[in-house]
Backbone as a ProteinNet text record, in pm:
[ID]
protein_1_A
[PRIMARY]
MTRFGGEMSAQESGAALRLPVWLVVIAGLGVTLQFVATGDPLLDLTYFTILSALLLGGSTAVSVLPSLSAQARQRVALIRGAATVGSVVSGLVYAVAIAPGESAGSGPWLWQDPLAAAASLVLHALLPVIAVLVFAMSVRPALPVVAAWKIAALWTIWPTLWAVLIGLGDGMGILRAPYRFLDQGEVGSASVVIAVVGMVVLCLGLGWALLRWAKVPTSARKTAPGSSSRQI
[TERTIARY]
100.2	2	102.2	53.6	130.3	47.8	109.2	25.7	74.3	-27.7	-15.5	128.1	206.2	321	462.4	452.7	551.1	526	601.4	585.3	551.5	438.4	418.2	520.1	517.1	623.1	560.9	624.9	568.5	484.7	468	373.4	267.4	267.6	157.3	69.8	167	107.9	17.7	99.6	26.5	-110.4	-112.8	-238.6	-363.9	-285.8	-378.8	-446.5	-371.4	-430.6	-521.3	-496	-556.7	-699.1	-713.7	-820.9	-945.3	-908.3	-1029.6	-1055.7	-969.8	-981.7	-1113.1	-1074.8	-1168.7	-1294.6	-1309.3	-1425.5	-1510.4	-1443.4	-1518.5	-1581.3	-1501.8	-1518.4	-1651.1	-1636.1	-1746.3	-1861.9	-1857.6	-1983.1	-2067.9	-1961.9	-2040	-2093.7	-2013.4	-2084.6	-2212.5	-2227.5	-2332.8	-2454.6	-2441.8	-2536.8	-2583.9	-2489.8	-2506.2	-2582.8	-2559.5	-2638.9	-2777.1	-2784.4	-2928.6	-3022	-2951.5	-3015.4	-3081.2	-3007.6	-3009.4	-3129.9	-3131.9	-3200.7	-3342.8	-3352.4	-3500.5	-3552.7	-3462.7	-3503.7	-3573.2	-3557.5	-3620.3	-3525.9	-3436.2	-3318.6	-3379.3	-3506.2	-3547	-3627.5	-3669	-3712	-3602.6	-3485.2	-3366.3	-3311.5	-3322.3	-3248.9	-3326.8	-3433	-3488.6	-3447.5	-3376.5	-3335.6	-3197.8	-3194.3	-3107.4	-2963.7	-2982.5	-2850.2	-2789.4	-2873.7	-2835.5	-2742.8	-2824.6	-2774.7	-2630.8	-2640.9	-2510.5	-2391.9	-2433.3	-2322.2	-2277	-2372	-2324.9	-2254.2	-2277.1	-2214.1	-2073	-2062.3	-1952.1	-1855.9	-1888.7	-1804.9	-1749.1	-1852.1	-1817.7	-1717.3	-1729.3	-1647.7	-1531.5	-1527.3	-1387.2	-1292.2	-1366.5	-1283.9	-1238.4	-1314.2	-1267.3	-1162.1	-1153.2	-1056.4	-911.3	-899.7	-753.2	-712	-781.2	-713.1	-616.6	-484.1	-370.8	-395	-458.7	-478.2	-573.8	-662.6	-753.9	-698.7	-754.9	-687.3	-729	-664.2	-684.9	-845.1	-866.5	-1035.1	-1117.4	-1088.5	-1191.5	-1171	-1053.8	-1040.1	-1106.1	-1093	-1181.9	-1346.9	-1382.7	-1526.4	-1552.4	-1473.5	-1489.6	-1493.1	-1402.6	-1403.9	-1511.7	-1589	-1698.6	-1805	-1820.6	-1903.6	-1889.9	-1761.3	-1737.1	-1746.6	-1725.8	-1761.2	-1897.3	-1988.7	-2119.3	-2183.4	-2124.6	-2157.2	-2132	-1994.2	-1960	-2047	-2088.1	-2206.7	-2331.5	-2380.1	-2484.9	-2472.8	-2362.7	-2347.3	-2334.2	-2279.1	-2288.1	-2427.8	-2492.2	-2642.9	-2721.3	-2718.6	-2786.6	-2776.9	-2650.9	-2611.3	-2695.7	-2672.5	-2730.2	-2873.4	-2949	-3105.9	-3137	-3081.5	-3105.3	-3116.5	-2993.7	-2979	-3077.9	-3120.6	-3199.8	-3359.2	-3408.1	-3536.7	-3592.9	-3502.3	-3536.1	-3532	-3399.7	-3356.2	-3448.9	-3495.4	-3583.6	-3708.5	-3775.2	-3882.2	-3868.8	-3763	-3742	-3694.7	-3651.8	-3596.4	-3716.6	-3826	-3939.2	-4021.7	-4087.6	-4176.9	-4104.3	-4129.1	-4125.9	-3956.4	-3885	-3729.4	-3643.3	-3519.4	-3415.1	-3418.7	-3433.6	-3438.6	-3341.5	-3200.2	-3071.6	-3117.2	-3191.2	-3227.3	-3335.9	-3411.2	-3552.8	-3493.4	-3403.1	-3366.9	-3221.7	-3113.1	-2992	-2926.6	-2972.1	-2910.8	-2938.7	-3058	-3090.4	-3021.1	-3000.9	-2943.2	-2786	-2723.7	-2597.6	-2568	-2658	-2661.9	-2676.5	-2758	-2785.4	-2646.4	-2600.2	-2484.7	-2362.9	-2348.5	-2242.7	-2277.2	-2392.6	-2406	-2456	-2485.7	-2513.1	-2429.4	-2331.2	-2229.1	-2079	-2054.1	-1935	-1868.4	-1972.7	-1939.8	-1926.7	-2004.5	-1981.9	-1862.7	-1813.9	-1688.3	-1561.9	-1575	-1463.7	-1468.1	-1574.7	-1579.5	-1520.9	-1559.8	-1485.8	-1358.6	-1290.7	-1124.4	-1067.5	-1136.5	-1085.8	-1093.6	-1196.6	-1204.8	-1113.5	-1079.7	-988.9	-838	-800.2	-694.8	-657.6	-776.5	-738.7	-666.2	-595.6	-492.7	-563.6	-573.6	-649.6	-583.6	-582.5	-546.4	-638.6	-599.3	-689.2	-812.3	-939.9	-1051.3	-1089.2	-1127	-1156.5	-1306.3	-1357.9	-1500.1	-1606.2	-1610.1	-1687.7	-1691.9	-1574.6	-1546.2	-1603.2	-1586.4	-1635.8	-1779.2	-1852.8	-1986.4	-2035.6	-1955.3	-1999	-1985.9	-1882.8	-1869.6	-1975.1	-1996.5	-2109	-2249.1	-2259.5	-2397.5	-2387.4	-2289	-2289.3	-2334.6	-2281.3	-2291.9	-2438.4	-2529.7	-2653.6	-2759.3	-2700.4	-2782.3	-2836	-2768.7	-2829.8	-2917.5	-2904.8	-2992.7	-3125.5	-3105.6	-3248.6	-3315	-3209.7	-3307.2	-3346.9	-3295.8	-3350.7	-3483.3	-3473.5	-3604	-3709.8	-3697.3	-3793.1	-3849.1	-3762.8	-3801.2	-3891	-3850.6	-3920.8	-4054.1	-4057.1	-4166.5	-4291.6	-4223.2	-4317.9	-4354.2	-4281.1	-4326.5	-4401.2	-4409.1	-4496.1	-4642.3	-4632.6	-4731.4	-4818.2	-4764.1	-4822.6	-4850.8	-4809.4	-4865.7	-4748.1	-4631.6	-4553.7	-4463.7	-4408.7	-4359.6	-4405.7	-4352.6	-4377.5	-4251.5	-4297.5	-4168	-4093.6	-3975.6	-3882	-3888.7	-3907	-3920.1	-4046.7	-4088.6	-4194.8	-4223	-4101.2	-4110.1	-4120.5	-4114.4	-4146	-4265	-4345.7	-4478	-4588.7	-4618	-4721.8	-4857.7	-4906.5	-5034.9	-5024	-4910.8	-4908.5	-4887.1	-4784.2	-4748.1	-4788.8	-4830.9	-4881.3	-4787.9	-4804.9	-4718.6	-4634.3	-4694.6	-4612.5	-4490.5	-4533.8	-4433.4	-4324.8	-4364.6	-4262.1	-4161.2	-4224.8	-4139.8	-4054.7	-4104.1	-4004.7	-3893.4	-3922.9	-3833.4	-3697.3	-3764.5	-3660.5	-3572	-3637.4	-3553.5	-3474.8	-3490.7	-3405.8	-3286.4	-3334	-3237.5	-3128.5	-3180	-3076	-2992.6	-3067	-2982.2	-2869.1	-2903.5	-2816.6	-2714.8	-2714.7	-2619.9	-2524.5	-2598.9	-2508.9	-2406.1	-2473.9	-2391.5	-2269.1	-2303.7	-2213.9	-2113.6	-2144.8	-2045.4	-1946.9	-2001	-1910.4	-1812.3	-1879.1	-1784.4	-1674.5	-1714.1	-1612.1	-1504.3	-1543.3	-1440.9	-1349.2	-1399.6	-1332.3	-1222.2	-1290.2	-1219.3	-1114.5	-1134	-1044.9	-954.4	-943.2	-887.7	-738.6	-673.6	-510.5	-496.3	-452.3	-407.8	-315.8	-288.2	-234.1	-86.3	-46.7	99.8	156.5	62.3	97.8	128.1	56.2	118.6	240.4	305.4	427.3	522.9	491.2	587.2	632.9	732.9	789.4	729.8	713.5	643	693.6	620.6	663.7	684.7	641.4	655.9	540.8	545.8	465.7	330.4	201.3	78.8	28.3	-20.4	-59	-197.9	-280.2	-399.4	-407.3	-456.8	-459.8	-536.7
-128.9	9.1	112.6	225.4	330.9	441.9	563.4	693.7	783.1	887.5	998.5	1079.1	1035.2	1103.1	1049.1	909	832.9	721.1	644	528.8	558.1	466.9	477.5	418.5	484.4	419.9	297.2	214.8	113.5	115.2	246.1	284.4	293.5	394.4	429.2	310	218	104.7	21.1	-7.1	-86.4	-37.7	73.5	146.2	121	172.5	166.4	5.9	-81.7	-222.3	-272.3	-198	-264	-187.7	-52.5	16.5	-50.9	-85.8	-170.3	-274.4	-373.6	-493.3	-443.6	-350.9	-321.6	-284	-209.1	-197.1	-310.8	-382.6	-515.8	-577.2	-585	-671.2	-588.5	-443.8	-364.6	-376.2	-370.4	-373.1	-526.6	-620.1	-762.4	-765.3	-722.6	-726.6	-642	-526.6	-446	-536.4	-584.7	-637.6	-786.4	-854.8	-957.4	-929	-829.4	-764.3	-756.2	-679.8	-644.1	-770.3	-840.6	-994	-1061.1	-1061.3	-1148.6	-1057.9	-911.6	-845.3	-858.7	-849.5	-838.3	-989.7	-1092.3	-1215.6	-1211.5	-1124.6	-1137	-1073.2	-1149.4	-1101.3	-1043.9	-1101.2	-1064.5	-920.7	-895.6	-750	-668.9	-690.3	-615.3	-585.8	-679.4	-668.3	-558.7	-492.2	-381.7	-256	-250.4	-129.2	-72.3	62.5	113.4	87.4	111.6	104.5	-36.3	-157.6	-288	-295.1	-259.6	-284.5	-181.8	-72	6.2	-70.6	-123	-185.3	-321.4	-389.6	-508	-462.4	-375	-311.8	-265.8	-195.5	-148.5	-245.7	-340.2	-461.6	-544.9	-567.6	-663.6	-581.1	-479.5	-428.3	-370.5	-342.9	-323.7	-448.3	-570.2	-696	-734.6	-686.4	-740.7	-629.8	-499.3	-421.8	-445.6	-505.8	-522.5	-674.5	-738.7	-860.4	-813.9	-870.3	-828.7	-869	-969.2	-1032.7	-963.5	-857.7	-772.4	-694.5	-714.7	-648.2	-482	-395.1	-261.9	-196.6	-283.7	-250.8	-276.9	-402.3	-462.3	-377.9	-325.1	-238.5	-123.1	-67.1	63.5	41.6	-83.7	-99.8	-127.9	-191.9	-210.9	-87.6	21.8	159.1	241	205.3	301.6	239.6	94.1	59.9	79.5	94.9	122.9	256.4	378.2	493	523.6	466.3	477.5	415.5	313.7	252.5	347.9	419.9	494.1	613.2	653.3	766.5	732.8	605.5	546.9	548.3	496	469.2	595.2	706.3	835.2	881.2	874.5	941.1	850.3	726	631.8	695.9	733.7	790.4	927.6	1011.4	1132	1136.6	1073.7	1041.2	981.5	886.5	800.9	924.5	981.6	1092.8	1187.4	1238.8	1358.2	1327	1211.9	1181.1	1069.6	969.2	832.4	836.9	855.1	822.9	925.9	1048.6	1123.8	1045.1	972.2	922.5	781	716.6	595.5	599.6	732.7	748.7	836.2	850	926	787.6	830.7	733.4	710.8	587.6	533.9	509.1	581.8	558	566.7	550.9	553.9	423	448.3	332.1	236.9	293.4	213.6	88.9	125	21.4	-60	-14.9	-92.9	-233.1	-200.6	-312.5	-287.9	-358	-319.4	-382.7	-479.3	-559.1	-472.5	-414.4	-347.4	-213.8	-154.6	-29.6	-55.2	-171.3	-181.7	-196.5	-286.5	-268.5	-125.5	-58	59.6	176.5	174	252	191.4	63.6	25.2	69.2	44.5	72.8	234.1	304.4	449.9	542.5	512	593.9	534.4	425.9	382.5	349.9	292.4	232.1	395.2	456.6	583.5	644.8	653.5	724.4	642.9	515.1	431.4	428.1	421.6	440.2	569.9	671	814.4	805.4	730.5	732.3	629.7	537.5	442.8	519.6	588.5	643.6	757.7	827.3	928.3	891.4	747.8	697.8	642.1	627.9	574.3	667.6	642.7	727.4	715.5	864.7	878.1	1017.4	1036.1	1190.5	1261.8	1392.3	1507.9	1521.3	1539	1550.8	1686.4	1716.4	1839	1856.5	1946.5	1972.5	1910.2	1905	1854.7	1694.7	1633.7	1482.5	1461.4	1522.8	1458.1	1480.6	1577.6	1575.7	1443.1	1393.3	1297.9	1181.6	1149.2	1034.8	1043	1144.1	1145.7	1120.6	1160.2	1111.4	970.8	903.2	757.7	697.4	757.9	695.3	694.1	803.8	792.4	698.9	624.1	533.4	412.9	371.3	243.2	296.4	419	449.7	503.1	558.8	584.6	468.1	368.3	235.3	161	181.4	107	195.3	311.7	383.9	367.3	338.1	329	192.2	86.8	-59.2	-59.7	16.9	-5.7	65.1	188.5	240	162.8	84.5	12.4	-121.6	-162.3	-285.8	-258.7	-126.7	-73	-46.3	9.4	57.8	-61.7	-160.4	-288.2	-397.3	-354.2	-447.2	-555.7	-561.9	-675.5	-672.5	-545.2	-550.2	-412.1	-416.3	-286.7	-214.5	-80.4	35.5	30.6	14.1	-0.7	130.2	245.4	373.6	431.9	501.3	601.6	670.9	761.4	856.7	821.1	671.6	593.8	536.8	545.5	461.3	543.6	497.6	580.8	592.2	480.6	486.1	577.5	593.6	682.7	842.4	864	1012.3	1055	968.3	997.6	996.5	977.6	968.6	1085.7	1192.9	1326.1	1333.8	1306	1312.7	1228.8	1098.5	983.5	1050.2	1109.8	1172.4	1267.1	1342.9	1464	1401.3	1305.3	1244.5	1169.2	1092.8	1021.9	1149.2	1241.5	1329.5	1406.4	1425.5	1497.1	1402.9	1259.1	1161.5	1150.1	1151.3	1140.7	1292.8	1379.5	1519.1	1532.8	1481.9	1458.2	1365	1252.7	1160.4	1222.6	1289.2	1373.8	1470.5	1550.7	1651.2	1626.3	1503	1437	1373.7	1302.1	1229.7	1342.1	1433.3	1546	1594.6	1628.9	1678.1	1589.8	1458.3	1343.3	1333.6	1329	1326.9	1449.4	1583.5	1707	1700.1	1661.7	1686.5	1573.3	1441	1325.3	1299.7	1416.7	1357.6	1353.1	1422.3	1404.3	1373.7	1271.8	1232.2	1353	1356.3	1466.3	1441	1322.4	1296.5	1324.6	1332.2	1355.9	1483.6	1614.2	1741.5	1774.3	1698.7	1721	1677.5	1612.5	1546.9	1678.7	1635.6	1718.9	1742.8	1847.5	1878.8	1776.3	1711.1	1632.4	1492	1469.2	1335	1243.6	1115.3	1039	1033.8	991.9	954.1	837.4	737.8	625.9	602.1	531.4	474.4	353.8	332.7	176.7	87.1
-2.9	-5.4	11.5	-86.4	-89.1	-57.7	-29.2	-11.9	-118.2	-124.2	-228	-201.2	-299.2	-291.6	-231.2	-201	-145.5	-52.4	-19.2	45.6	206.3	238.7	393.5	496.9	597.1	705.9	747.8	830.9	872.5	958.5	1056.5	1156.6	1076.7	962.4	898.5	831.8	772.4	676.6	782.9	907.1	996	1051.2	1066	1111.1	988	860.3	751.6	740.4	774.2	756.1	869.1	990	1110.4	1117	1083	1083.2	997.1	865.4	796	841.7	918.2	992.8	1098.5	1186.9	1284.8	1250.2	1124.5	1058.5	1021	959.2	911.4	1060.7	1147.1	1288.8	1348.8	1348.8	1410.2	1338.7	1182.1	1122.5	1153.2	1147.9	1152.4	1312.3	1397.6	1539.8	1542	1474.6	1471.5	1424.2	1318.3	1233.1	1323.3	1372	1461.8	1558.1	1649.5	1760.2	1721.3	1617.2	1544.7	1529.3	1466.6	1442.1	1564.7	1658.5	1777.7	1842.4	1868.5	1922.4	1890.5	1755.7	1676.7	1661.3	1633.2	1601.2	1475.2	1382.4	1267.4	1139.9	1103.7	1015.5	881	852.6	704.7	721.1	830.9	843.9	859	943.7	960.8	821.9	731.5	608.1	510.1	546.3	500.8	556.4	667.4	711.9	636.4	625.5	538.3	626.2	748.7	862	823	818.7	810.4	689.4	585.7	449.8	426.8	458.6	485.5	527.1	670.7	731.9	666.2	600.2	536.9	401.2	327.3	207.1	258.7	367.9	425.2	465	541.5	595.1	468.4	393.8	273.5	188.6	136.3	45.6	120.5	237.7	302.8	314.3	344.2	337.7	229.1	102.3	-12.1	-65.8	-22.4	-55	-22	99.9	123.7	94.2	-5.2	-63	-142.9	-137	-228.1	-360.2	-399.1	-520.1	-606	-568.3	-623.5	-751.9	-845	-975.4	-964.1	-1043.7	-1049.8	-1066.6	-1159.8	-1219.9	-1106.5	-1056.4	-945.5	-825.9	-791.3	-672	-689.7	-802.2	-839.9	-809.2	-860.1	-840.5	-680	-623.2	-479.5	-410.4	-451.9	-382.1	-420	-510	-537.1	-461.2	-446.9	-335.3	-190.6	-152.5	-33.7	19.8	-84.9	-91.9	-70.3	-142.6	-118.4	7.8	67.4	206.9	298.5	289.5	393.1	411.1	286.5	303.8	364.1	335.5	374	541.8	583.5	720.5	800.1	729.7	793.1	811.3	687.6	683	785.4	802.8	899.4	1040	1085.7	1196.6	1227.4	1139.4	1138.3	1126.2	1049	1071.6	1180.1	1247.3	1355.9	1453.2	1468.9	1589.4	1578.6	1488.7	1451	1449.7	1391.2	1359.8	1426	1481.2	1537.3	1692.6	1725.7	1846	1961.1	1942.8	2036.1	2050.1	1942.4	1975.2	2061.1	2049.3	2110.8	2267	2282.4	2417.1	2491.6	2420.7	2498.2	2557.1	2660.2	2749.9	2866.5	2935.7	3068.5	3087.1	3126.3	3136.7	3012.2	3021.2	2910.1	2833.8	2699.5	2600.4	2622.4	2645.8	2691.6	2797.6	2894.5	2999.9	2954.4	2856.2	2829.8	2735.7	2671.2	2566.3	2554.8	2626.5	2625.1	2489	2452.9	2343.4	2209.4	2197.5	2075.9	2083.7	2223.6	2220.3	2214.9	2233.6	2209.2	2052.7	1976.2	1832.3	1781.1	1823.2	1771	1788.7	1924.7	1924.5	1854.6	1819.7	1736.2	1590.9	1546.2	1400.8	1357	1481.5	1449.7	1487.4	1568.2	1638.8	1585.1	1643.5	1631.4	1481.3	1426.6	1268.6	1176.7	1172.9	1095.9	1114.5	1227.7	1259	1225.8	1251	1189.3	1029.4	977.2	829.1	766.2	836.7	768.5	789.1	899.7	930.7	809.6	787.2	693.3	559.3	529	400.2	386.6	496.9	504.5	481.4	521.8	504	364.2	285.2	164.4	71.6	-7.9	-106.8	-228.3	-290.8	-412.4	-456.5	-588.6	-653.3	-612.3	-595.9	-563.4	-674.8	-657.2	-736	-773	-902.7	-919.5	-868.5	-860.1	-782.7	-852.9	-995.4	-1103.6	-1086.9	-1076.5	-1070.7	-943	-825.3	-685.4	-712.6	-735.6	-767.5	-846.2	-956.2	-1039.6	-965.3	-877.3	-795.2	-685.7	-611.6	-511.7	-574.7	-691.2	-772.1	-800.2	-838.3	-841.8	-706.4	-591.1	-462.1	-415	-486.3	-435.8	-504.6	-596	-688.9	-587.5	-504.5	-437.2	-310.1	-258.9	-168.3	-235.8	-360.4	-437.8	-469.5	-516.2	-532	-424.3	-305.5	-181.4	-159.1	-149.7	-138.2	-217.1	-336	-448.9	-402.9	-390	-361.9	-228.8	-110.2	-11.7	-38.3	-98.9	-132.9	-222	-297.9	-376.4	-282.8	-199.5	-140.3	-45	36.5	125.6	65.8	-69.2	-139.4	-175	-222.2	-246.9	-143.1	-38.3	80.2	103.4	46.4	14.3	158.9	197.2	323.9	401	520.8	614.1	609.1	564.4	569.1	707.6	708.3	827.8	896.8	838.6	916.3	902.9	1006.9	1018	894.5	866.1	755.2	619	606	474.7	487.7	595.8	591.9	521.3	409.3	318	391.5	450	522	643.3	720.3	837.5	797.8	725.2	694.9	560.6	489.4	346.7	239.1	118.9	6.7	-27.2	-25.3	-34.5	55	184	280.5	280.9	213.5	182.3	72.4	-23.5	-136.3	-101.1	-1.7	43.3	115.2	182	288.5	197.1	100.5	13.6	-41.7	-107.6	-196.6	-101	26.3	145	170	150.2	200.2	101.7	-39.2	-149	-171.2	-143.4	-130.5	-28	98.1	195.6	152.3	104.4	60.9	-38.1	-140.4	-241.6	-181.4	-99.8	-23.9	72.5	150.3	233.4	138.1	41.9	-59.5	-99.6	-147.2	-213.7	-103.5	12	117	163.2	159.3	203.9	110.3	-26.1	-123.9	-140.6	-109.7	-112.1	6.9	143.7	260	278.4	210.5	245.8	118.5	22	-103.1	-112.1	-5.3	12.4	164.1	180.8	327	378.2	519	595.9	568.1	566.6	551.5	408.3	305.5	183.7	151.3	254.4	240	252.2	326	342.8	258	140	48.9	-37.5	-106.4	-187.1	-342	-389.6	-525	-629.9	-724.9	-841.1	-776.7	-685.2	-647.1	-701.1	-719.3	-774.5	-703.1	-773.6	-691.8	-737.8	-648.1	-684	-584.8	-649.9	-559.3	-498.6	-402	-342.8	-418.3
[MASK]
++++++++++++++++++++++++++++++++++++++++++++++++++++++++++++++++++++++++++++++++++++++++++++++++++++++++++++++++++++++++++++++++++++++++++++++++++++++++++++++++++++++++++++++++++++++++++++++++++++++++++++++++++++++++++++++++++++++++

């Protein structure tokens, strides 16, 4: 693994390899806790948070394989980027729109269902932070503003597809909307459309911001001009 502008030190290389491993472990732990807490894996697989964690853990695990070709690595990186944004969006939406309702009522929610609370803390708090750190450590050439928008737009494809499928399934009575703001029978179709558009716009903006913020590792900024750049 190389960094933008030169070889990584042994300490940097070790950290760059360990952090993705921890991400895979944390993603797996969070999903497992959720499955055990609900006892309904099929329902859990409709949640954006769970799908983001599975995509993130799976793509990260594949990305560290040394035998991966350059073309395959680019495709995996696209999936991992989209999953990273999805994980961050899950954490933000949960904190703003879902957690307040869960904590309301008789006593703190943390003590009402400790196992579900542990899964939620792992998936909505710990995993997004680790995901952003892993993404920031990835090595890539600096992207122009327009190119960053294009990649961020590609990252919104799967959240959009997920929302459309959930909406169709809920409208046809095939499945139950996993979130209240997507329940057409409760909030109405117009509100669902507004929520989906808002989520996609949020994914787009966060994706662009992430690409622009993490485009050059800190250590690379100290390298001499004219040095080579390679992508992991």
